[in-house]
Short mmCIF file of C-alpha atoms and ligand atoms in Angstrom, two decimals:
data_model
loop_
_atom_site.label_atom_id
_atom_site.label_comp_id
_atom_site.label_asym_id
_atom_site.label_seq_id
_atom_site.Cartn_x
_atom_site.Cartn_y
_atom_site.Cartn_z
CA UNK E 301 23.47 30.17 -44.84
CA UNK E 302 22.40 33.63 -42.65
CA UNK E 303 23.03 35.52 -45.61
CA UNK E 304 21.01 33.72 -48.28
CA UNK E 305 19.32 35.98 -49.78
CA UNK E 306 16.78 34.03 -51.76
CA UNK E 307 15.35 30.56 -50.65
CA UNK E 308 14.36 27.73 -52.53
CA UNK E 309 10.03 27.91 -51.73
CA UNK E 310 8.51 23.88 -50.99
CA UNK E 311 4.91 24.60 -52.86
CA UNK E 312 2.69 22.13 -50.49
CA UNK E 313 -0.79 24.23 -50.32
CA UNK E 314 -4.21 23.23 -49.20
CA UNK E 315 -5.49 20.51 -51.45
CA UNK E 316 -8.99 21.37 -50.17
CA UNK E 317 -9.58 24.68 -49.92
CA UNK E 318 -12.52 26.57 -49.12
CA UNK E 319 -15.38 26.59 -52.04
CA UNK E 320 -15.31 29.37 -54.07
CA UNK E 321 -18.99 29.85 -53.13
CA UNK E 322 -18.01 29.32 -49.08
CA UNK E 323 -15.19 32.21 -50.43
CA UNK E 324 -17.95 34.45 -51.44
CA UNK E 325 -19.65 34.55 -48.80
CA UNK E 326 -16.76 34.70 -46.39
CA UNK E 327 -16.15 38.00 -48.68
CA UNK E 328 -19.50 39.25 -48.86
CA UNK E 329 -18.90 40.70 -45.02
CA UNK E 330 -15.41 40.24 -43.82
CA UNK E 331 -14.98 41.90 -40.58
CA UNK E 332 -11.10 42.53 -40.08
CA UNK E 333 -9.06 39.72 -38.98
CA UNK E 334 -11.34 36.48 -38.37
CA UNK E 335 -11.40 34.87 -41.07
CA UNK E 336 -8.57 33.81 -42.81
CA UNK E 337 -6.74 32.63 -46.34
CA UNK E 338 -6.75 28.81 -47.34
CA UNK E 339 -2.35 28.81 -46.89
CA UNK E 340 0.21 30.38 -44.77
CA UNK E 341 3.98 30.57 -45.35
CA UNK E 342 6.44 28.93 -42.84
CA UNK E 343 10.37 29.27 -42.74
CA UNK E 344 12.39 28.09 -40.32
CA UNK E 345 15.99 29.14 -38.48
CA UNK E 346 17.96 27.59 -36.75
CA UNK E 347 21.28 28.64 -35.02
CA UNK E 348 24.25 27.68 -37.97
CA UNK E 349 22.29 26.86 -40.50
CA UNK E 350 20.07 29.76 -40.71
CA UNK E 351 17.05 29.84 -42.87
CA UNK E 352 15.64 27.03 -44.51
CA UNK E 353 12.79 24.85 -44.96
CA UNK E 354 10.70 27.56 -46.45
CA UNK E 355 7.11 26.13 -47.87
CA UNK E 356 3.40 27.50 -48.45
CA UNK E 357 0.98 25.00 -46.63
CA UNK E 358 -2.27 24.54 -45.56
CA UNK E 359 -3.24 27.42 -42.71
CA UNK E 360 -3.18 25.18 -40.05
CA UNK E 361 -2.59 25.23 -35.98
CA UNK E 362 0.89 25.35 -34.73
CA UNK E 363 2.02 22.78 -32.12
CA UNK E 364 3.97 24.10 -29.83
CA UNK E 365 6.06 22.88 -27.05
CA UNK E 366 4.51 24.66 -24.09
CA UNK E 367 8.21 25.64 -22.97
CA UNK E 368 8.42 27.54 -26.42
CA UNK E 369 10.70 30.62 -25.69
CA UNK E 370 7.96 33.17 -27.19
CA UNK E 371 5.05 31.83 -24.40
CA UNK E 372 7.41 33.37 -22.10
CA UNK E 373 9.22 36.29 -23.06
CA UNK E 374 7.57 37.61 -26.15
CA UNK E 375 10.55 37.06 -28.16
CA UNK E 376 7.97 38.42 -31.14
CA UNK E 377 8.03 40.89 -34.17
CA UNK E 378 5.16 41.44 -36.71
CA UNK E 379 4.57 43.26 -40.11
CA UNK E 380 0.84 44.44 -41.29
CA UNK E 381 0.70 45.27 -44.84
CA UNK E 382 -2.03 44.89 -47.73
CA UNK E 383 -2.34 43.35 -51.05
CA UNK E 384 -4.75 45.37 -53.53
CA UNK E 385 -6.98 44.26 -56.37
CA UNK E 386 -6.38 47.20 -58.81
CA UNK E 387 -9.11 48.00 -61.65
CA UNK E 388 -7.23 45.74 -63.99
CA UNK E 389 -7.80 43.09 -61.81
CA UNK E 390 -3.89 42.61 -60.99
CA UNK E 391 -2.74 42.37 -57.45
CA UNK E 392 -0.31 44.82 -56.08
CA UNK E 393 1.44 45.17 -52.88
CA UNK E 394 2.35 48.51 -51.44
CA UNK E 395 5.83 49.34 -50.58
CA UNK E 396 6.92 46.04 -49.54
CA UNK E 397 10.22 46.40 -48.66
CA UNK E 398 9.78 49.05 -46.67
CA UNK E 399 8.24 46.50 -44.18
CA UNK E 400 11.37 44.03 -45.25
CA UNK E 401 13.37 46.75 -43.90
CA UNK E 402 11.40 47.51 -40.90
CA UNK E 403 11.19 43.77 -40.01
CA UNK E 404 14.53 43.23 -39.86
CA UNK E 405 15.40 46.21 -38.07
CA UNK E 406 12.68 44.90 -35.59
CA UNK E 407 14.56 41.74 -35.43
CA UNK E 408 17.51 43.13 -34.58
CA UNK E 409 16.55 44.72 -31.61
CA UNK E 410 14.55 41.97 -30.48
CA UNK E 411 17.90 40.10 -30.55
CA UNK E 412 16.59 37.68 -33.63
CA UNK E 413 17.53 36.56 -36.84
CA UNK E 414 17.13 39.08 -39.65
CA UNK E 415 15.12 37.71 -42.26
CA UNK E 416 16.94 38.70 -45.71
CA UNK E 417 14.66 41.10 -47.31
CA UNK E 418 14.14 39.54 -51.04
CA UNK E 419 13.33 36.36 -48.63
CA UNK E 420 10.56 38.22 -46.57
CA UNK E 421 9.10 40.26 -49.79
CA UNK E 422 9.31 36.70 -51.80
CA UNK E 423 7.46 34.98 -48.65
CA UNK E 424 4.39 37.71 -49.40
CA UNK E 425 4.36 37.14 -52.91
CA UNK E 426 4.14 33.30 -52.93
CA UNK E 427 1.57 33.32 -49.80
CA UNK E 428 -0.16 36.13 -52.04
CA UNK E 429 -0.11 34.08 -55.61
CA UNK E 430 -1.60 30.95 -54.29
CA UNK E 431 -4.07 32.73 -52.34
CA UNK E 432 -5.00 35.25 -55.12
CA UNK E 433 -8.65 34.66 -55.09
CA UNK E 434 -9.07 35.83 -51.61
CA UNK E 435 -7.83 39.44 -52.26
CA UNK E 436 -11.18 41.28 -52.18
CA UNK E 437 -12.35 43.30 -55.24
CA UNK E 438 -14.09 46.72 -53.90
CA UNK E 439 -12.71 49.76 -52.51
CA UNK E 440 -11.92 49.75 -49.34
CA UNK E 441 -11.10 46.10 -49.51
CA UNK E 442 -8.15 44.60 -49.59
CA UNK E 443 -6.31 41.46 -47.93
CA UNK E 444 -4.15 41.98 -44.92
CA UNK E 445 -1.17 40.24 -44.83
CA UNK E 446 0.59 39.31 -41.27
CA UNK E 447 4.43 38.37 -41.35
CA UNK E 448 5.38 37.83 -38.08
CA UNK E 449 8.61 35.35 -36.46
CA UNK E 450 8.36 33.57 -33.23
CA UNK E 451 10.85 32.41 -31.16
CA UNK E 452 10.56 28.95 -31.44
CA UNK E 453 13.90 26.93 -28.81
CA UNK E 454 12.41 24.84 -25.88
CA UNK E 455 13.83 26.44 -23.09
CA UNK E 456 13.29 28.87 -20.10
CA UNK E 457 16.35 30.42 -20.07
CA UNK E 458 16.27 34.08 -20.59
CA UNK E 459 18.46 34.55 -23.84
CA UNK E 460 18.19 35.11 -27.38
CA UNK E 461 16.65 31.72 -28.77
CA UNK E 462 18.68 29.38 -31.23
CA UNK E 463 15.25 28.70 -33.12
CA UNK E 464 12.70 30.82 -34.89
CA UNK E 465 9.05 30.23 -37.00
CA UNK E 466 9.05 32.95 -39.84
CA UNK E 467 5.55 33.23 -40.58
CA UNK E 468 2.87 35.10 -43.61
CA UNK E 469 -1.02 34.74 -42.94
CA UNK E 470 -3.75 36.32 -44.52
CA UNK E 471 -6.97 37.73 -43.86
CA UNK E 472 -9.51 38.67 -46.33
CA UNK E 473 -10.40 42.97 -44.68
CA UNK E 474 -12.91 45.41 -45.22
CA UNK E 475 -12.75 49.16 -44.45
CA UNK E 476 -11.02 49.61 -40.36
CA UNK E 477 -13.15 52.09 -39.28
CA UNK E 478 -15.34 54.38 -42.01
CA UNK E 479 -15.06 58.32 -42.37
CA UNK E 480 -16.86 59.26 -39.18
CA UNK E 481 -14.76 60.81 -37.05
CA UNK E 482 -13.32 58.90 -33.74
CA UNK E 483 -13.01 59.89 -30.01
CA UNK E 484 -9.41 59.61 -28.53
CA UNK E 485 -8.60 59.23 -24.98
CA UNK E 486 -5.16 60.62 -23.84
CA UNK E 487 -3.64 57.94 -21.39
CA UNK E 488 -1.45 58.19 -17.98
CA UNK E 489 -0.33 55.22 -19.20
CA UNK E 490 3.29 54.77 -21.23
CA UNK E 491 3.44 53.25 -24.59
CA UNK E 492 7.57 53.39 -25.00
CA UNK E 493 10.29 54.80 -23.65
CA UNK E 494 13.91 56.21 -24.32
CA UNK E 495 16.31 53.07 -25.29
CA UNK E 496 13.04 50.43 -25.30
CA UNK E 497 11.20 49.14 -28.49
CA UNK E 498 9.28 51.67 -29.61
CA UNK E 499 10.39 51.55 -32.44
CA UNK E 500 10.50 47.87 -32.46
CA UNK E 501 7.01 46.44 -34.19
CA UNK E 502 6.83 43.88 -31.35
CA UNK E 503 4.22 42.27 -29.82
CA UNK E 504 5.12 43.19 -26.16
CA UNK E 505 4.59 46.70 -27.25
CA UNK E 506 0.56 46.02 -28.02
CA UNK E 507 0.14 44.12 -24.33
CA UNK E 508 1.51 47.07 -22.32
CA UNK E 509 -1.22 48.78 -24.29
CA UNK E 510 -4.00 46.48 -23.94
CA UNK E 511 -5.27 48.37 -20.42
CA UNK E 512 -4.71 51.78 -21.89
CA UNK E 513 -6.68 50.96 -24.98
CA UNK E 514 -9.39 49.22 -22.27
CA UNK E 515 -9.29 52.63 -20.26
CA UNK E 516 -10.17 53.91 -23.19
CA UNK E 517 -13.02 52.03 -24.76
CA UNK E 518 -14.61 52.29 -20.62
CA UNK E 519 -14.21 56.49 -21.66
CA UNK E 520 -16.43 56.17 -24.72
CA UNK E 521 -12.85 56.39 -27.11
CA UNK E 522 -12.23 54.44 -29.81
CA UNK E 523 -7.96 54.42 -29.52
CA UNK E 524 -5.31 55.70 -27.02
CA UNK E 525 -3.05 58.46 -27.59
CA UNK E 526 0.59 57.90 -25.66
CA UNK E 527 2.65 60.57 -24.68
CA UNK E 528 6.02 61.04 -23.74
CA UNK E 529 7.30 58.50 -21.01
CA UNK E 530 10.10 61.15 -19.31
CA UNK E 531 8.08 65.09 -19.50
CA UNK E 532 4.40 63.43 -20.26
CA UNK E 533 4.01 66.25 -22.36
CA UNK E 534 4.73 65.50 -25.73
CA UNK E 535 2.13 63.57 -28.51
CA UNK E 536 4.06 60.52 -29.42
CA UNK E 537 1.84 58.67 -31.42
CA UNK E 538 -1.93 56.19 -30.80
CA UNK E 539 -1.54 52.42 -30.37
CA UNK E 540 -1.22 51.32 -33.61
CA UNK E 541 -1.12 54.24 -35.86
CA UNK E 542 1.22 57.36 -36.33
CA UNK E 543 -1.13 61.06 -36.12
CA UNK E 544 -0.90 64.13 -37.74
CA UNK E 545 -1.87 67.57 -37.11
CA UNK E 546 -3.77 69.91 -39.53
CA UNK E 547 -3.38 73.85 -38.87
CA UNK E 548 -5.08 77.04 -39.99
CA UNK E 549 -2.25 78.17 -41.87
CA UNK E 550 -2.95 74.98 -44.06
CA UNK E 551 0.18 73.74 -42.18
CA UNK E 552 0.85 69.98 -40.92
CA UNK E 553 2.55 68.71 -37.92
CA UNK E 554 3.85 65.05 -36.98
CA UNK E 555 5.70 64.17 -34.30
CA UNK E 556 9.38 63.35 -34.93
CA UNK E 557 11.34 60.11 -35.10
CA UNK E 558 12.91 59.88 -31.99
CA UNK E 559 13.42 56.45 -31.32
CA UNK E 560 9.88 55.90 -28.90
CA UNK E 561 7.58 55.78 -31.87
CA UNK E 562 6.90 53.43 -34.88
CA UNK E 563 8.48 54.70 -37.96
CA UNK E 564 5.00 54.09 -39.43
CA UNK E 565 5.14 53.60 -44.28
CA UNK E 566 1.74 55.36 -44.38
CA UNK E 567 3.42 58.34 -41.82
CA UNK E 568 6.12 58.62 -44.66
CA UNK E 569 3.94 58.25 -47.59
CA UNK E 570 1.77 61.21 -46.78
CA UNK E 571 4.67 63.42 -45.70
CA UNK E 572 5.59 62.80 -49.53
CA UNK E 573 2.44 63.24 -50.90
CA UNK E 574 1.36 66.26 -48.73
CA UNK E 575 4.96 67.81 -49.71
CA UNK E 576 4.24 67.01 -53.22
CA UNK E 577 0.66 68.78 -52.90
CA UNK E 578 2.88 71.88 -52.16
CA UNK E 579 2.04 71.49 -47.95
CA UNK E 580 3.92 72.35 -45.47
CA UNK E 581 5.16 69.90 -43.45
CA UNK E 582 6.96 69.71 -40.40
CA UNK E 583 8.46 66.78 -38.29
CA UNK E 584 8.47 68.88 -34.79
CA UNK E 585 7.23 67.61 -31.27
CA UNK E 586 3.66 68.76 -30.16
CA UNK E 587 2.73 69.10 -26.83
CA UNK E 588 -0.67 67.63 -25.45
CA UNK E 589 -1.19 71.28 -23.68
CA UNK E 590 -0.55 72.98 -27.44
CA UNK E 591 -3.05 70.83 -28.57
CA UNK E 592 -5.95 71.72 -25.89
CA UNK E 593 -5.37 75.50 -26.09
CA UNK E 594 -5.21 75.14 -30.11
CA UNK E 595 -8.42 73.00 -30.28
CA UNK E 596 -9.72 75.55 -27.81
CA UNK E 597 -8.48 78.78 -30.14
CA UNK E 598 -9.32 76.99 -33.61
CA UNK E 599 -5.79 77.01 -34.89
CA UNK E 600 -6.14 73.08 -34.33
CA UNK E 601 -8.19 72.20 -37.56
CA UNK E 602 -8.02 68.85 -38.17
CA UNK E 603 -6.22 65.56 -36.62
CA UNK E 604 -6.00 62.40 -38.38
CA UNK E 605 -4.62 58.88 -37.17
CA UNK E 606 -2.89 57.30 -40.08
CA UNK E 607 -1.47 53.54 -40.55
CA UNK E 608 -1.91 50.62 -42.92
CA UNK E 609 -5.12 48.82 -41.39
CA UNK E 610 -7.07 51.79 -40.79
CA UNK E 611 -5.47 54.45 -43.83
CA UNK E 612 -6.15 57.36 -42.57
CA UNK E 613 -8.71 58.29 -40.08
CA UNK E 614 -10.13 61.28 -38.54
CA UNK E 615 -9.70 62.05 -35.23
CA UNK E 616 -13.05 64.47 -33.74
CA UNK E 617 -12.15 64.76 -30.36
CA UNK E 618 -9.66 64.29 -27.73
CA UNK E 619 -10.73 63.04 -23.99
CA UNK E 620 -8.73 62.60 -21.11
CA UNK E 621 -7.65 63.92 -17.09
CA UNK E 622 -7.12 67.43 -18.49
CA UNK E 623 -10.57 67.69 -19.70
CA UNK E 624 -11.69 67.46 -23.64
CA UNK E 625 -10.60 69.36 -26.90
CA UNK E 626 -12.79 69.30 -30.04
CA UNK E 627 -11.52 69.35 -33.23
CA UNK E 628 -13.10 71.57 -35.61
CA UNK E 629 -16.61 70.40 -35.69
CA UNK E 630 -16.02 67.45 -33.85
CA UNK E 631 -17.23 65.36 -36.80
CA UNK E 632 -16.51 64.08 -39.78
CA UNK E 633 -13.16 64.21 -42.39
CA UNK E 634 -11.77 67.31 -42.84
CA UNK E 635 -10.71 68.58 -46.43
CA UNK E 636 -6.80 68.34 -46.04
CA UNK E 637 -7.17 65.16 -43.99
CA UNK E 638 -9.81 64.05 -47.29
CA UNK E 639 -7.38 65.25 -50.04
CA UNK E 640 -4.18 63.14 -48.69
CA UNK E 641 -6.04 59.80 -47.90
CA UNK E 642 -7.80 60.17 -51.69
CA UNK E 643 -4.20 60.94 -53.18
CA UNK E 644 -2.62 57.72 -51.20
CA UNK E 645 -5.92 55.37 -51.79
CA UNK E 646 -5.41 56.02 -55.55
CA UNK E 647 -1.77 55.07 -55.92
CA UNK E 648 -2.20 51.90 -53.93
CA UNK E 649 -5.45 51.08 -55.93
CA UNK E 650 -3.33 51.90 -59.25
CA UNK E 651 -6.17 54.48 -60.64
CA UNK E 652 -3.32 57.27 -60.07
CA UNK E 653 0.37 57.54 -61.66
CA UNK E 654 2.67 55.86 -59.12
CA UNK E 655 5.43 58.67 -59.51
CA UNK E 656 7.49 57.19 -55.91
CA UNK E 657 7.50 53.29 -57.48
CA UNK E 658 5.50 52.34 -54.27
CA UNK E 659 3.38 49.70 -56.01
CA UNK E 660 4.78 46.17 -57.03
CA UNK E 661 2.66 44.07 -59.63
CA UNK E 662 2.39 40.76 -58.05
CA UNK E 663 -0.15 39.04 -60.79
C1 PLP L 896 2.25 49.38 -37.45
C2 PLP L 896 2.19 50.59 -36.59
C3 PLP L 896 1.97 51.87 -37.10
C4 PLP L 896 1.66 52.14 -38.55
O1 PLP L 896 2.65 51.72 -39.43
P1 PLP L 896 2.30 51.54 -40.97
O2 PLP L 896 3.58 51.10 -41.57
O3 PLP L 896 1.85 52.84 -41.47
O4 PLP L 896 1.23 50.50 -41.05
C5 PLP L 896 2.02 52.95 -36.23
N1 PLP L 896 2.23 52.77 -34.90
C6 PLP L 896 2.41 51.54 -34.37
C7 PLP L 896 2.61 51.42 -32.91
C8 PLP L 896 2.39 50.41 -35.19
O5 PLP L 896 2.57 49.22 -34.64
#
């Protein structure tokens, strides 16, 4: 049925996995997405008799008929989340359905299946369980978890395809990038625009960025910022991860949910927390020429990038045809930017109350 809402799991996993001292090592140094768990979760769909067939097995290849619909036209949606070893030695998941929900308002505009959401958060925690000794112990570790579906008919038609792959992996991941502060190069290049999938977590969206993020590494920057794709004035948001705006008035600034940028869980987590820290916050568009002459002035004081890989990470200093900005010293995390990635690190670790019910115990 498309509307079951729970699905009966097939528990098949790897009947030789990794040693546990192969594991340690593996852990010892991580890297971020190279190594991963000894299982994955696969459900399939089909057109009229919707999801089924949902096991944990053995991470393992895919074969794949070469006329699969996704080789062709990126008929793909993905989540990124994170499971957490707390001090107790459970494992947590942050705000899960809020990626449940985000999926399957992905795969509606991709034209796919919707995934019901106990299904997708149920997915996570049985890939999660049988996996449990690969979720890293220190801080700033944790193990990323990648839902993603595929589209999955043999056919080159262009249309919606009658077949999907619902998909969880795992990757044991250590810190994204640390506390030093990164360069950003502001691209001629579009991200998303009015009535396209920006706010779509698709995988089309990351190869129009590919050559942007490229321009940018050849600039000495570590990520893109996008802006607007009709004035080319307005911050929209970095390839991956929402940003936010620190001011001298103690003030913070994120660009608005207008349909062009990824309604990002961390973006709406701090906008709680920094409300809750008594902050003022607004949603409000920023333009790219504010931003220069406030950099220039000092009212700019800090800029951080903020998603669930990286957390939230300073940003020092802006590059691109208009010249560069610096923010504040141009180094290093600022205190505001410090304060609201502590106070969202310690609710997903569990050594803070969890006053929003963000966290769900999964062992
Ligand atoms: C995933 C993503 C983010 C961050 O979303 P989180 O839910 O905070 O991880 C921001 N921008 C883009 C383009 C993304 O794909």
């Amino acid at each position: 049925m498309d509307s079951a809402t729970s699905l009966p799991f097939t528990l098949s996993p790897n009947a030789s996995p990794v040693t546990a001292q192969q594991r340690a090592q593996i852990l010892a140094n991580p890297g971020f997405g190279r190594v991963f768990t000894d299982n994955m979760v696969v459900i399939r769909y089909q057109e009229g008799r919707g999801w089924h067939d949902a096991r944990v097995q053995p991470f393992a290849p895919l074969a794949l008929n070469p006329a699969c619909a996704v080789l062709h036209y990126a008929q793909e949606i993905f989540e990124g989340m994170k499971a957490y070893r707390t001090a107790e030695s459970g494992i947590t998941l942050f705000r899960p359905y809020a990626n449940a929900a985000r999926f399957a308002k992905s795969a509606a505009r991709l034209a796919m299946p919707e995934v019901p959401e106990e299904v997708f958060v149920e997915a996570v925690r049985q890939l999660v369980r049988v996996d449990h000794a690969w979720v890293p112990g220190k801080p700033d570790e944790s193990l990323y978890i990648r839902p993603f579906m595929i589209a999955n008919e043999t056919f080159l038609g262009v249309k919606p395809a009658s077949e999907y792959l619902f998909m969880v992996i795992a990757s044991p991941v250590g810190a994204y990038f640390g506390e030093e502060a990164v360069s950003v190069w502001v691209s001629d290049f579009c991200r998303a625009a009015p009535g396209g999938t920006g706010e779509a977590k698709c995988g089309g969206n990351y190869a129009a960025s590919l050559l942007a993020q490229q321009e940018a590494k050849g600039h000495g920057c570590a990520q893109v910022l996008f802006l607007d794709a009709v004035e080319r004035r307005w911050i929209e948001e970095m390839g991956g991860m929402n940003v936010f705006f620190v001011f001298d008035d103690g003030s913070l600034a994120t660009p608005p949910l207008t349909g062009t940028i990824l309604r990002g869980i961390t973006r709406d987590s701090l906008l709680t927390l920094a409300r809750a820290q008594g902050l003022t916050v607004r949603e409000e568009p920023y333009a790219i020429d504010q931003l220069y002459a406030d950099a220039a002035s000092g009212r700019l004081k800090e800029v951080f990038a903020c998603g669930t890989a990286a957390v939230v990470s300073p940003i020092g200093r802006f590059r691109g045809p208009k010249g560069d900005a610096v923010v504040g010293k141009g180094q290093g995390i600022g205190p505001v930017t410090a304060k609201l990635r502590s106070a969202l690190i310690a609710i997903q670790r569990g050594t803070a109350p969890d006053p929003h019910n963000w966290v769900e115990k999964v062992i």
